[in-house]
Coordinates of C-alpha atoms in Angstrom, one line a residue:
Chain Y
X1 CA 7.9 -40.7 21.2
X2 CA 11.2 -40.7 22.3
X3 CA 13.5 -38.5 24.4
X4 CA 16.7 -37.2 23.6
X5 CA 18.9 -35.9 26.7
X6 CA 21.7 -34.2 25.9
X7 CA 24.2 -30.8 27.4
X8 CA 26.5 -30.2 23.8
X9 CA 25.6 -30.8 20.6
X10 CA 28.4 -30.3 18.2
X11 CA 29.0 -30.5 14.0
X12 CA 30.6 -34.3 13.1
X13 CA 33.7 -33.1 11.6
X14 CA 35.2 -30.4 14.1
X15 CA 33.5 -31.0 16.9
X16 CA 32.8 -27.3 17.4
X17 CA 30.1 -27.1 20.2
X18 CA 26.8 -25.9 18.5
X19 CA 24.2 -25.7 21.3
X20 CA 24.8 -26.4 25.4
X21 CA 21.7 -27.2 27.5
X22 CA 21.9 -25.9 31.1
X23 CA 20.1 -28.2 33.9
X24 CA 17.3 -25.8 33.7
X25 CA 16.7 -26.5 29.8
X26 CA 18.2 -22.9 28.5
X27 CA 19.7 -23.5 25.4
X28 CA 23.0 -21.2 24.5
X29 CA 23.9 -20.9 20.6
X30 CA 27.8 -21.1 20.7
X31 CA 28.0 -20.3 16.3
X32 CA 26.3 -18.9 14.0
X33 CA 22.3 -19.1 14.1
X34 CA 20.3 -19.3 10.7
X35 CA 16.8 -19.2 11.0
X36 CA 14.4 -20.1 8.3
X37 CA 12.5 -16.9 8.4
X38 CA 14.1 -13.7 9.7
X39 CA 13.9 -12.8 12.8
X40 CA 12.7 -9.3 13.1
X41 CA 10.3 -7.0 11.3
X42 CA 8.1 -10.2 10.5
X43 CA 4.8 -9.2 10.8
X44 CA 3.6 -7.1 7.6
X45 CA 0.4 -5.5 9.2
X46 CA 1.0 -2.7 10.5
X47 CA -0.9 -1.3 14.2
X48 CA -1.9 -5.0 14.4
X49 CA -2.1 -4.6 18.3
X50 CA -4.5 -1.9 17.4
X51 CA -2.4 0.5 19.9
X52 CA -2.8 3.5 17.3
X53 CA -6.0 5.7 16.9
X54 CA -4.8 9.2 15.4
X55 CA -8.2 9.6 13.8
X56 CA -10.1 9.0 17.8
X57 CA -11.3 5.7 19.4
X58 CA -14.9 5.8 18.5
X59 CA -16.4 5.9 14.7
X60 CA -20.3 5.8 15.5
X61 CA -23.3 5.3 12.6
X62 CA -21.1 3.2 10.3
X63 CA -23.9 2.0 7.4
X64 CA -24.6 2.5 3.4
X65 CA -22.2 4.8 1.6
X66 CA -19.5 5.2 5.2
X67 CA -16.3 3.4 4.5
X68 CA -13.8 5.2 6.3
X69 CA -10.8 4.3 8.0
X70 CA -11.2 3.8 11.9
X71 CA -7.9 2.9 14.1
X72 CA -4.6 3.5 12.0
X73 CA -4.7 1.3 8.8
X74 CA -7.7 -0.2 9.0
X75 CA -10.6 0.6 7.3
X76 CA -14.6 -0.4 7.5
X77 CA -15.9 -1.2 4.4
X78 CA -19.4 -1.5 3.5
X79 CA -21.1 -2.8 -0.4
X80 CA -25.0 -3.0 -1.0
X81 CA -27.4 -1.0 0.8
X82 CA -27.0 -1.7 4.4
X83 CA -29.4 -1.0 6.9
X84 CA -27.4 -2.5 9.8
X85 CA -25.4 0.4 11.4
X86 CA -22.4 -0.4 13.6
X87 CA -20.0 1.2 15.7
X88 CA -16.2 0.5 15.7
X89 CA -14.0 1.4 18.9
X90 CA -10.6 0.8 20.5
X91 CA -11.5 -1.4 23.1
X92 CA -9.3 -2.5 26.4
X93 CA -10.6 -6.0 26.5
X94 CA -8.2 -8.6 24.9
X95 CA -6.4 -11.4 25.4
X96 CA -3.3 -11.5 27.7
X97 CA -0.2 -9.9 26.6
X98 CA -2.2 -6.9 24.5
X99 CA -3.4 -3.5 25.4
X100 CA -5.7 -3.3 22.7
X101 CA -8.4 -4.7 20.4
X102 CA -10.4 -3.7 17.7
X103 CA -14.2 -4.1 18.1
X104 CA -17.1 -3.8 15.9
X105 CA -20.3 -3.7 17.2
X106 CA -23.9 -3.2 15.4
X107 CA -26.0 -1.0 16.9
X108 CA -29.1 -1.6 15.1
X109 CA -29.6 -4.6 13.1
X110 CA -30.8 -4.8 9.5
X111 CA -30.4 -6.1 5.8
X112 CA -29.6 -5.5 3.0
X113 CA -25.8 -5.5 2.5
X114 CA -23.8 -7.5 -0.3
X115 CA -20.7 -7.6 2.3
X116 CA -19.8 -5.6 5.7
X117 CA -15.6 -6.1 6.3
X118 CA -12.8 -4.7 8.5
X119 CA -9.7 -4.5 6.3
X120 CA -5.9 -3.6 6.0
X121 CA -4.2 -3.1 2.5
X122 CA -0.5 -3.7 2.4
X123 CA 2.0 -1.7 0.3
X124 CA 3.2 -3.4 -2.6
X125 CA 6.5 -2.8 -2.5
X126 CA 6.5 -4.5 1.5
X127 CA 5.6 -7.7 -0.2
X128 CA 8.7 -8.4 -2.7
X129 CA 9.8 -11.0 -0.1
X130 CA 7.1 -13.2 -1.2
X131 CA 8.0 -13.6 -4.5
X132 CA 4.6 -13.9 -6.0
X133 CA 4.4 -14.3 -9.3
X134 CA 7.7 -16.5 -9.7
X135 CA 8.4 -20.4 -8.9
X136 CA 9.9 -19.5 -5.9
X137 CA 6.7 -17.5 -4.4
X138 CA 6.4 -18.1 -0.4
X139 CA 3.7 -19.2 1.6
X140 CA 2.4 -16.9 4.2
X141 CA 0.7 -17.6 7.4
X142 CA -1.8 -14.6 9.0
X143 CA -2.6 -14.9 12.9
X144 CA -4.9 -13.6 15.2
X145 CA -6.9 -13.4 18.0
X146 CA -10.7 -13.3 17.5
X147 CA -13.5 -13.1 19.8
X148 CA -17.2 -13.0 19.0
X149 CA -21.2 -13.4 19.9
X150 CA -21.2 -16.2 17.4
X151 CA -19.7 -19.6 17.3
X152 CA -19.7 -20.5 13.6
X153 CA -17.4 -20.2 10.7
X154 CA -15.6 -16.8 10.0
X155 CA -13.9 -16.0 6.5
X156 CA -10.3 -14.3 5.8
X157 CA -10.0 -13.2 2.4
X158 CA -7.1 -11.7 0.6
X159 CA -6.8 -9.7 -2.8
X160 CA -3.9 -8.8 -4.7
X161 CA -4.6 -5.6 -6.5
X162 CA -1.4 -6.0 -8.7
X163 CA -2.4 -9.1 -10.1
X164 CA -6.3 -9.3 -9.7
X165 CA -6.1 -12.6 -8.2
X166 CA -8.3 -13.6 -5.2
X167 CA -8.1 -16.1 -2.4
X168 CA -10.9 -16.8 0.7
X169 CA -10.1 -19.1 3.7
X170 CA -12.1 -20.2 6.4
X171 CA -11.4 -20.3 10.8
X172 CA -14.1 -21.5 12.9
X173 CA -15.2 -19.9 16.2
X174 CA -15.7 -22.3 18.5
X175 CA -17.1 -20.3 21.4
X176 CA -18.9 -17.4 21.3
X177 CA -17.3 -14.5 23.8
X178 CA -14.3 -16.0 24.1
X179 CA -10.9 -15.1 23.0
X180 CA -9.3 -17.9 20.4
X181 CA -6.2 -17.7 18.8
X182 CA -6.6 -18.0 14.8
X183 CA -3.5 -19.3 11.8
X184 CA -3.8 -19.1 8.3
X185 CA -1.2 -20.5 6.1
X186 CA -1.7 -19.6 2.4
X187 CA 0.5 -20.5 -0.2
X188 CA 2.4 -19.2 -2.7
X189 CA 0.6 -17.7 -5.6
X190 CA 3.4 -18.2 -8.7
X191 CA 1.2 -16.3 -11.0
X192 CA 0.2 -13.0 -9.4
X193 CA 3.3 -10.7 -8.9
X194 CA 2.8 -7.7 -6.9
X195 CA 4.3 -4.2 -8.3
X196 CA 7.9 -2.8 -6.4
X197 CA 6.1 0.4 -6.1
X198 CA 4.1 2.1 -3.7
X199 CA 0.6 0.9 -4.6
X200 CA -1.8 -0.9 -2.9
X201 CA -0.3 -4.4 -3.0
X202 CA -2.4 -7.2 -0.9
X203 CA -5.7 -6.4 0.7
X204 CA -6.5 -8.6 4.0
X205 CA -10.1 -9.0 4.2
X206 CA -12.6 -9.8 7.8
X207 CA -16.1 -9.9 6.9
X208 CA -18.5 -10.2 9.8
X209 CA -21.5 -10.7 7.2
X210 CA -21.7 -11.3 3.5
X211 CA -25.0 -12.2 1.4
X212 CA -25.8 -15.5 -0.3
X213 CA -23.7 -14.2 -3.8
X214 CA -21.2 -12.9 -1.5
X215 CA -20.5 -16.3 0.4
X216 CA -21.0 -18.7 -2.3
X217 CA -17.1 -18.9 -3.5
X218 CA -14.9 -21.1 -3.5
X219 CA -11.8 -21.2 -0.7
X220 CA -8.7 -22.5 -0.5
X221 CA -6.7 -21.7 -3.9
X222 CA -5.5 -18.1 -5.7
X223 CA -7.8 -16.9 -8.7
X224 CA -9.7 -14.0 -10.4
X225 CA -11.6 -11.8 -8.4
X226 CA -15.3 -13.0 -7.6
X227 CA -17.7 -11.5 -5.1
X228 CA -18.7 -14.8 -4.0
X229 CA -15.0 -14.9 -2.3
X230 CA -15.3 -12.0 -0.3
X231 CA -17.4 -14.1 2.4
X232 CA -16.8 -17.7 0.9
X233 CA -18.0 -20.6 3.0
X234 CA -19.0 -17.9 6.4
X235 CA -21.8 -18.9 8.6
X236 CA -21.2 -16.2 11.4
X237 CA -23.5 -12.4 10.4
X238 CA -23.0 -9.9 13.0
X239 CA -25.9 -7.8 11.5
X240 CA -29.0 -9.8 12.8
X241 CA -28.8 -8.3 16.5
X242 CA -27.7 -5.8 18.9
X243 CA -25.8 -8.2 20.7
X244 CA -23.4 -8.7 18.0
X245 CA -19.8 -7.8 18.0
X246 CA -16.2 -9.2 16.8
X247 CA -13.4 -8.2 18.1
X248 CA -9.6 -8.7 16.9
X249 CA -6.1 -7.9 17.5
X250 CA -2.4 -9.6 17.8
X251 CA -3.1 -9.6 13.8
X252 CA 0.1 -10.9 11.9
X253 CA 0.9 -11.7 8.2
X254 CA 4.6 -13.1 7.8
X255 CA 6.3 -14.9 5.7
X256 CA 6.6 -18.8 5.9
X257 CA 4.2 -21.2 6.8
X258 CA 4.8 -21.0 10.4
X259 CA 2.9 -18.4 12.7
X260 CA 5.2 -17.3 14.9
X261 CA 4.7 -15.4 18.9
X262 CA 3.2 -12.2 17.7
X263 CA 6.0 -9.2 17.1
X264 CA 5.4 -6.6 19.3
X265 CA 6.2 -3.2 18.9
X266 CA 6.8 0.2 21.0
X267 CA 3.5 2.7 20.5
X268 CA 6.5 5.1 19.0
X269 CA 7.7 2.8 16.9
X270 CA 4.2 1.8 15.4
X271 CA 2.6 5.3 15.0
X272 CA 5.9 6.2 12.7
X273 CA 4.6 3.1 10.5
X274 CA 1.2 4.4 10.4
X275 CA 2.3 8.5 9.6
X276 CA 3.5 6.9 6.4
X277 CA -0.4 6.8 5.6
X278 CA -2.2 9.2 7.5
X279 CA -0.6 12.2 10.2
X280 CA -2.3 15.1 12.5
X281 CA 0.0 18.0 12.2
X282 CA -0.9 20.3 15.3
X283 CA -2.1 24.1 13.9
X284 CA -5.2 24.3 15.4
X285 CA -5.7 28.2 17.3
X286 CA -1.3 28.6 16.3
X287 CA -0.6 32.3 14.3
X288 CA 1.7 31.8 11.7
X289 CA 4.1 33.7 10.8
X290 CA 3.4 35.5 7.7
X291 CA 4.6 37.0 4.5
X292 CA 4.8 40.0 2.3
X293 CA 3.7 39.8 -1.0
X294 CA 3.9 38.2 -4.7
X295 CA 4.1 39.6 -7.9
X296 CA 3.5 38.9 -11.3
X297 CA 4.2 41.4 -14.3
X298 CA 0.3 43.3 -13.8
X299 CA -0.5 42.8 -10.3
X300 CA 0.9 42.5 -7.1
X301 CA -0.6 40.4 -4.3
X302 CA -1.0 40.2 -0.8
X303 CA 0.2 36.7 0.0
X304 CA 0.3 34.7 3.3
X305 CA 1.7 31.0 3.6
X306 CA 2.7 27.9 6.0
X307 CA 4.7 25.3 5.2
X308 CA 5.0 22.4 7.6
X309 CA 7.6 19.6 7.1
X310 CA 6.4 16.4 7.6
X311 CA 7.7 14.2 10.6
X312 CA 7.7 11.0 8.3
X313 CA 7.9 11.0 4.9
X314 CA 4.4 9.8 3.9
X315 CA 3.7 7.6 1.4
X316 CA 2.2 9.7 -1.4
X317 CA 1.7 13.5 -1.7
X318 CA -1.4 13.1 1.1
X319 CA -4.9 14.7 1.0
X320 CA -5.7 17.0 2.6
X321 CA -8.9 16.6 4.3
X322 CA -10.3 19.3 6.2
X323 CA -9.9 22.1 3.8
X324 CA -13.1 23.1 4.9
X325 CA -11.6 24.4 8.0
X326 CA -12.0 28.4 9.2
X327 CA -9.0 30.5 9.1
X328 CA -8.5 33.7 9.9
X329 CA -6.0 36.9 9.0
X330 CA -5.0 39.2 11.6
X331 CA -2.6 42.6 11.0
X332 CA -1.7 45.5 12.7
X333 CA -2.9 48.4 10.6
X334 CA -3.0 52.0 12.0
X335 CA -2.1 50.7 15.5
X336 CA -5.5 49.2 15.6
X337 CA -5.5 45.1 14.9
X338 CA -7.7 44.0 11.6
X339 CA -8.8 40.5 11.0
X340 CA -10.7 38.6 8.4
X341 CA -12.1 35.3 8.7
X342 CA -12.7 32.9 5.9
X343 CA -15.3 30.1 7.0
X344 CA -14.8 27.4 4.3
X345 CA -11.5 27.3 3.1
X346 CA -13.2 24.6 0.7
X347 CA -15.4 27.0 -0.7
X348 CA -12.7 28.4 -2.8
X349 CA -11.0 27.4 -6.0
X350 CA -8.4 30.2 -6.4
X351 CA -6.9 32.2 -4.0
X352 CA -6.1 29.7 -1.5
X353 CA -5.5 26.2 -1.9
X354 CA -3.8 23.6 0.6
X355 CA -0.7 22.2 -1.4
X356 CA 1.4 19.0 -0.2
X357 CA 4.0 16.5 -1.3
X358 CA 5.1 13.2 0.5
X359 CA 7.5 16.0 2.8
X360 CA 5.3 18.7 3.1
X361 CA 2.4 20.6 3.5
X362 CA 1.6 24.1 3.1
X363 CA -1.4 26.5 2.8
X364 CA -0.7 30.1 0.2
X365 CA -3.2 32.5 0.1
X366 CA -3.3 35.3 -2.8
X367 CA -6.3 37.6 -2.1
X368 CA -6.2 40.4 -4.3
X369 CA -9.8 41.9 -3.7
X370 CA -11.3 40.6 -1.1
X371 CA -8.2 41.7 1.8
X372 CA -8.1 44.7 3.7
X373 CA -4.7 44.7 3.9
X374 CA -2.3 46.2 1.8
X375 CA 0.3 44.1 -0.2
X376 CA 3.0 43.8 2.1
X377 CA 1.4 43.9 5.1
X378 CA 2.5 41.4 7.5
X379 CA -0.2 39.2 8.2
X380 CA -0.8 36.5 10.9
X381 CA -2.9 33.4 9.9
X382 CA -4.5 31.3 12.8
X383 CA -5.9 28.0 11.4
X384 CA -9.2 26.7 13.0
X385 CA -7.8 22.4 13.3
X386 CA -5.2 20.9 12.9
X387 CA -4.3 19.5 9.4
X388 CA -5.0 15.8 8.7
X389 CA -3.0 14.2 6.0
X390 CA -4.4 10.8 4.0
X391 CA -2.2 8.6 1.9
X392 CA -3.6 5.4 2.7
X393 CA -4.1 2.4 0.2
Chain V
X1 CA -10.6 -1.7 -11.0
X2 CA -10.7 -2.2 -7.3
X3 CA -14.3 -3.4 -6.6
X4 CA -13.3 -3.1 -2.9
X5 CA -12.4 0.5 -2.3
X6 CA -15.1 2.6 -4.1
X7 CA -16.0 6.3 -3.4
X8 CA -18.8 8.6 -3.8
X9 CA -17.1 11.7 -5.3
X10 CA -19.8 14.1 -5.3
X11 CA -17.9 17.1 -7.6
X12 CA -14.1 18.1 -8.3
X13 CA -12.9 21.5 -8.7
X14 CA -9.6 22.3 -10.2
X15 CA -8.0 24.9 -7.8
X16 CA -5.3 27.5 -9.4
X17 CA -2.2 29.1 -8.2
X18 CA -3.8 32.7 -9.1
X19 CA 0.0 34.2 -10.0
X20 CA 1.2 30.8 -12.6
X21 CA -3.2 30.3 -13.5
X22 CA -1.8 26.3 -13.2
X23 CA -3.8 23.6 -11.5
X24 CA -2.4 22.9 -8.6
X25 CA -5.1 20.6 -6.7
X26 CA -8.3 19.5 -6.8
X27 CA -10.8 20.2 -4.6
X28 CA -13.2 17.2 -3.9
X29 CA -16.4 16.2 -1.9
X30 CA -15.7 12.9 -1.5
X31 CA -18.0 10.4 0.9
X32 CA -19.5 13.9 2.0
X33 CA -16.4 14.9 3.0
X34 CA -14.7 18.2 0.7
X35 CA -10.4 17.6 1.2
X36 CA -8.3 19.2 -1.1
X37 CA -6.3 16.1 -3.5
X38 CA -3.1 16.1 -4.8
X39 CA -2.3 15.4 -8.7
X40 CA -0.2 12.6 -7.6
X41 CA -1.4 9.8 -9.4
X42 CA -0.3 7.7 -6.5
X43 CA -3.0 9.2 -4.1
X44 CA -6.1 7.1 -3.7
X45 CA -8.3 10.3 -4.3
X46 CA -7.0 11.4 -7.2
X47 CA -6.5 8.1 -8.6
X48 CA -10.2 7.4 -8.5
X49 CA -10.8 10.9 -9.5
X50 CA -9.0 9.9 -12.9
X51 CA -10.8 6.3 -13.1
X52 CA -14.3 7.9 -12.9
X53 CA -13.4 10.4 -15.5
X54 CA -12.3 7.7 -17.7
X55 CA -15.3 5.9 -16.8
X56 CA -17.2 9.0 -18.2
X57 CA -18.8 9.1 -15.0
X58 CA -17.1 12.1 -13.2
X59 CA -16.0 15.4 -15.0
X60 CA -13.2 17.7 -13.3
X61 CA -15.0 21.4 -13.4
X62 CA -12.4 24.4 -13.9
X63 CA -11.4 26.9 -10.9
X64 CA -14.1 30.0 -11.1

């Protein structure tokens, strides 16, 4: 070990000062500063400080048959037949320097599961700086910070959906109930491109239990898809007690095979990345305005509709996902206000329909038969929620 | 096929624009759940919607 004390550092030829060192140990760049990775907009998760819950901060009864998405972008998945149920929330206890964590707890114990994960899919074309698929590809380091009931060996695994090509890595817990700080560095896959398109493009994988033919893969290198990968080489099962939980935030994935301070980001600017896969729009109890009629050459139709432009342009026409919503028409007919509710939306398959595009959403109604209102009535719709859009992975 | 991101779509329901008689959505129970889907290929509903009918094991019923 040796020590090198110095004020200026300058280039050989020119002698153009490069870097000055202050007596307190700042360091001023005087030219140009190239860094090996850039600088901002690093991390590729996105809500990885789990600050975002549009969907509510508690999912409850998690088994068999729910996968669902819980805070913003990431999703519980379930395979097998569970009989462990668990419970994931937006929790306030983390490590210093975050808000937020995301915690998973099981609530009663049980069996019977092939593999239990937490998971985030990544958009394809947010991945072309990795080069995958060409001599060149880029390794990529994922960081975290973990904190469980067990001490033991937890498993990372990571699926490119372009490609079909597979990798599983191990971190070990040390202590149980304790926050640790986690790195992975995985290289480079040259075979497995991923798609410039808006697809699902690489799938980040947490299991907090996996079987015996779900943990029996191999680790460490890029290949088919296997099951046994999916929990490869993990010792830890969260669904053997009440007691169990795991908890995680600060997650990164960037490129380079460094894991640099975790990129934080305003609340603003992270709910705008997670409207590109799922937004609330506010209609709930709101009267629309409404609309006159349509015609075709035999009939003409009284016909109400909303449209709602989209805050951020989403990344697929969404879903729609509460079409089962009640609704209800109100006009002013004979000075003496009429209204007609429709409990199920869902219920119908022409007549009204919930249409959308990445920009838009909008709800048309054409009743001919079943309105009491003339065709150009004007007629005010109140909506019974608010709309919820889905274009997740 | 992802083996990671499967869904149990209970029935799909073409819905039509009653003026054009064109499809214009589908309306799905999906995970329990009935949400009206785009026919945007790139939406994960309706892209398993299509790989279950190609699997034989989902058929899309026409609007009533």
């Amino acid at each position: 070990m040796s020590k090198l004390k110095v004020t200026t550092i300058s280039d050989p030829d020119n002698d153009n000062t490069a870097l000055t060192i202050d007596t307190s140990g700042n360091v001023s760049v005087s030219q140009g500063f190239v860094p090996p990775t850039q600088l901002s907009h690093r991390n590729l998760i996105i809500n990885g400080a789990m600050q975002v819950a549009q969907r509510g901060t508690s999912f409850t009864g998690l088994t068999n048959g729910s996968s669902e998405y819980t805070l913003d972008r990431f999703k519980f998945i379930e395979s097998g037949n569970q009989t462990s149920v668990f419970t994931v929330s937006q929790d306030t206890n983390t490590p210093d320097y975050f808000g937020n964590s995301l915690k998973l707890t099981c609530t009663t114990s049980g069996s019977g599961h092939n593999v239990i994960e937490i998971t985030q899919s990544i958009e394809a074309q947010n991945l072309q700086s990795l080069a995958f698929g060409t001599s060149n590809a880029k390794s990529f380091t994922l960081s975290f910070w973990v904190k469980c009931s067990q001490s033991g060996t937890g498993n990372v695994s990571f699926y490119n959906l372009d490609a079909l090509r597979q990798r599983a890595e191990n971190y070990t817990i040390n202590v149980a109930d304790t926050w640790e700080y986690k790195t992975i560095t995985v290289s480079g896959d040259t075979s497995g491109a991923f798609n410039n398109d808006n697809g699902t493009g690489l799938g980040v994988y947490f299991p907090i239990a996996a079987s015996t033919s779900y943990s029996s893969g191999s680790t460490g290198s890029w290949g088919s898809y296997s099951d046994g990968k999916r929990g490869a080489g993990m010792t830890i099962d969260l669904t053997t007690s009440t007691s169990d939980y795991l908890q995680i935030t600060g997650v990164q994935l960037e490129v380079g095979s460094v894991a640099t301070p975790f990129e934080h980001r305003s609340y603003g600017e992270e709910l705008v990345r997670c409207q590109r896969y799922y937004q609330e729009i506010e209609a709930s109890g709101r009267q629309s305005s409404c609309i006159g009629y349509r015609k075709n050459a035999n009939h003409i139709y009284p016909t109400s509709g909303q449209n709602y432009h989209l805050p951020v342009t989403m990344r697929s026409a969404p879903t729609f996902l509460n079409t089962g919503m009640p609704v209800t028409f109100t006009s002013l007919l004979n000075d003496n206000w009429v209204s007609t509710n429709y409990a199920n939306l869902g219920s119908y398959t022409s007549g009204h329909y919930f249409g959308t595009n990445s920009k838009g959403a909008w709800y048309d109604s054409t009743v001919p038969g079943d309105s009491p209102f003339p065709a150009d009535t004007p007629i005010n719709i109140t909506f019974g929620e608010d709309f919820k859009l889905d274009a997740e992975l | 096929m992802n083996k990671m991101n499967e869904m149990n779509i209970e029935s799909a329901v073409y819905t039509v624009d009653i003026i054009t008689s064109e499809n214009t959505s589908i309306t799905a129970t999906i995970d329990g759940i009935t949400m009206s889907v785009p026919l945007d290929p790139a939406n994960r509903h309706y892209a398993e919607i299509l790989r279950q009918v190609e699997a034989g094991t989902l058929t899309i019923e026409d609007a009533e």
